[in-house]
Amino acid sequence: MCTQTRAAALMANIPQADIDPSGVFKYVLIRVHSKEEGDDSEVDVVRGYSWAEYHADIYEKVSEELEKDGHLDCECVGGGRIKHNPETKKIHVYGYSMGFGRANHAVTTEKLKARYPDYEVTWDNEGY
């Protein structure tokens, strides 16, 4: 019989990428860990929203939601910006977060490609 921890089950249901439907906005790359003993599973998730004045605003809201039941722990591993153009089906990832540093845009890009398979998703380290 295969046993899966509660944390691993929760992580399996977390969307890998959730961003605004269009525009230019800040994003964070969050590493979600299991808090359960003997379970070292983790997953990286991308969150980007135009309502956020600071990268920390996104991280605080998302981590609070994910950590609320006590099974998961979150860590922000960096941030940047996303330019999402649904008309041309293009997403561009760039820049960095003053507070969290630069996210690994290659990881972010892979998460976004999985979420938007019919898009051209690119990244670079230019800009703020």
Short mmCIF file of C-alpha atoms in Angstrom, two decimals:
data_model
loop_
_atom_site.label_atom_id
_atom_site.label_comp_id
_atom_site.label_asym_id
_atom_site.label_seq_id
_atom_site.Cartn_x
_atom_site.Cartn_y
_atom_site.Cartn_z
CA MET A 1 0.00 0.00 0.00
CA CYS A 2 1.30 3.41 -0.96
CA THR A 3 1.12 6.01 1.74
CA GLN A 4 1.30 9.70 1.01
CA THR A 5 1.70 12.36 3.66
CA ARG A 6 -0.96 15.00 4.08
CA ALA A 7 1.60 17.62 3.03
CA ALA A 8 2.51 15.74 -0.17
CA ALA A 9 -1.18 15.43 -1.04
CA LEU A 10 -1.68 19.15 -0.47
CA MET A 11 1.37 20.04 -2.59
CA ALA A 12 0.12 17.86 -5.44
CA ASN A 13 -2.98 20.07 -5.63
CA ILE A 14 -1.23 23.45 -5.57
CA PRO A 15 -1.28 25.12 -9.00
CA GLN A 16 2.34 25.41 -10.21
CA ALA A 17 1.69 28.83 -11.72
CA ASP A 18 -0.96 31.46 -11.05
CA ILE A 19 -0.57 34.88 -12.65
CA ASP A 20 -2.82 37.73 -13.76
CA PRO A 21 -4.47 37.27 -17.16
CA SER A 22 -2.62 40.23 -18.71
CA GLY A 23 -0.31 43.16 -18.02
CA VAL A 24 3.05 43.77 -16.38
CA PHE A 25 3.33 42.84 -12.73
CA LYS A 26 5.60 41.61 -9.95
CA TYR A 27 5.98 37.90 -9.27
CA VAL A 28 7.60 35.66 -6.67
CA LEU A 29 8.94 32.11 -6.84
CA ILE A 30 7.92 30.28 -3.67
CA ARG A 31 9.36 26.97 -2.47
CA VAL A 32 6.73 25.02 -0.55
CA HIS A 33 8.06 22.40 1.89
CA SER A 34 6.41 19.67 3.90
CA LYS A 35 6.56 20.21 7.68
CA GLU A 36 5.88 16.53 8.36
CA GLU A 37 8.66 14.44 9.87
CA GLY A 38 10.33 12.14 7.37
CA ASP A 39 8.78 13.95 4.39
CA ASP A 40 11.30 16.06 2.49
CA SER A 41 9.04 16.80 -0.46
CA GLU A 42 8.92 20.30 -1.88
CA VAL A 43 7.55 22.13 -4.89
CA ASP A 44 8.24 25.54 -6.44
CA VAL A 45 5.26 27.69 -7.39
CA VAL A 46 5.00 30.95 -9.33
CA ARG A 47 2.61 33.71 -8.26
CA GLY A 48 2.30 37.08 -10.03
CA TYR A 49 -0.34 39.77 -9.55
CA SER A 50 -0.77 43.42 -10.51
CA TRP A 51 -2.45 44.33 -7.20
CA ALA A 52 0.86 43.90 -5.35
CA GLU A 53 2.82 47.05 -4.61
CA TYR A 54 5.73 44.94 -3.33
CA HIS A 55 6.91 41.38 -3.96
CA ALA A 56 6.43 40.74 -0.24
CA ASP A 57 2.70 41.49 -0.60
CA ILE A 58 2.31 38.47 -2.87
CA TYR A 59 4.51 36.24 -0.73
CA GLU A 60 2.71 37.14 2.49
CA LYS A 61 -0.76 36.48 1.06
CA VAL A 62 0.18 33.20 -0.66
CA SER A 63 2.29 31.81 2.19
CA GLU A 64 -0.42 32.61 4.74
CA GLU A 65 -2.95 30.68 2.67
CA LEU A 66 -0.67 27.68 2.05
CA GLU A 67 0.58 27.46 5.65
CA LYS A 68 -2.80 27.84 7.35
CA ASP A 69 -3.40 24.14 8.14
CA GLY A 70 0.10 23.57 9.56
CA HIS A 71 1.28 20.91 7.07
CA LEU A 72 3.27 23.19 4.75
CA ASP A 73 6.02 25.77 5.11
CA CYS A 74 6.89 28.42 2.51
CA GLU A 75 10.10 30.17 1.55
CA CYS A 76 10.42 32.91 -1.05
CA VAL A 77 13.37 32.07 -3.29
CA GLY A 78 13.26 35.26 -5.34
CA GLY A 79 11.16 37.51 -7.49
CA GLY A 80 10.99 39.54 -10.66
CA ARG A 81 8.45 40.82 -13.14
CA ILE A 82 6.22 39.23 -15.73
CA LYS A 83 4.86 40.79 -18.90
CA HIS A 84 1.81 38.78 -19.97
CA ASN A 85 0.26 39.53 -23.36
CA PRO A 86 -2.66 37.15 -24.05
CA GLU A 87 -3.35 38.69 -27.50
CA THR A 88 0.07 37.65 -28.84
CA LYS A 89 0.30 34.63 -26.50
CA LYS A 90 3.60 35.81 -25.10
CA ILE A 91 4.94 35.87 -21.55
CA HIS A 92 8.27 37.47 -20.70
CA VAL A 93 9.96 37.00 -17.30
CA TYR A 94 12.65 39.44 -16.17
CA GLY A 95 14.05 41.62 -13.41
CA TYR A 96 14.41 40.99 -9.70
CA SER A 97 12.98 41.73 -6.28
CA MET A 98 14.73 44.29 -4.05
CA GLY A 99 13.68 42.31 -0.96
CA PHE A 100 14.02 38.69 -2.13
CA GLY A 101 16.63 38.92 -4.89
CA ARG A 102 16.35 37.52 -8.40
CA ALA A 103 14.28 34.38 -8.84
CA ASN A 104 15.59 31.60 -11.05
CA HIS A 105 13.76 32.76 -14.17
CA ALA A 106 14.51 29.46 -15.94
CA VAL A 107 12.46 27.62 -13.29
CA THR A 108 9.70 30.22 -13.51
CA THR A 109 9.65 29.93 -17.30
CA GLU A 110 9.25 26.14 -17.15
CA LYS A 111 6.32 26.47 -14.73
CA LEU A 112 4.67 29.03 -17.01
CA LYS A 113 5.26 26.91 -20.14
CA ALA A 114 3.45 24.02 -18.43
CA ARG A 115 0.55 26.31 -17.49
CA TYR A 116 0.45 28.07 -20.90
CA PRO A 117 1.59 25.41 -23.42
CA ASP A 118 0.46 27.41 -26.47
CA TYR A 119 2.44 30.52 -25.43
CA GLU A 120 5.93 31.73 -26.23
CA VAL A 121 7.54 32.10 -22.80
CA THR A 122 10.91 33.88 -22.59
CA TRP A 123 13.14 35.32 -19.89
CA ASP A 124 16.24 37.42 -19.29
CA ASN A 125 17.97 39.05 -16.35
CA GLU A 126 17.61 42.61 -17.63
CA GLY A 127 15.55 45.30 -15.98
CA TYR A 128 14.14 45.80 -12.53
#
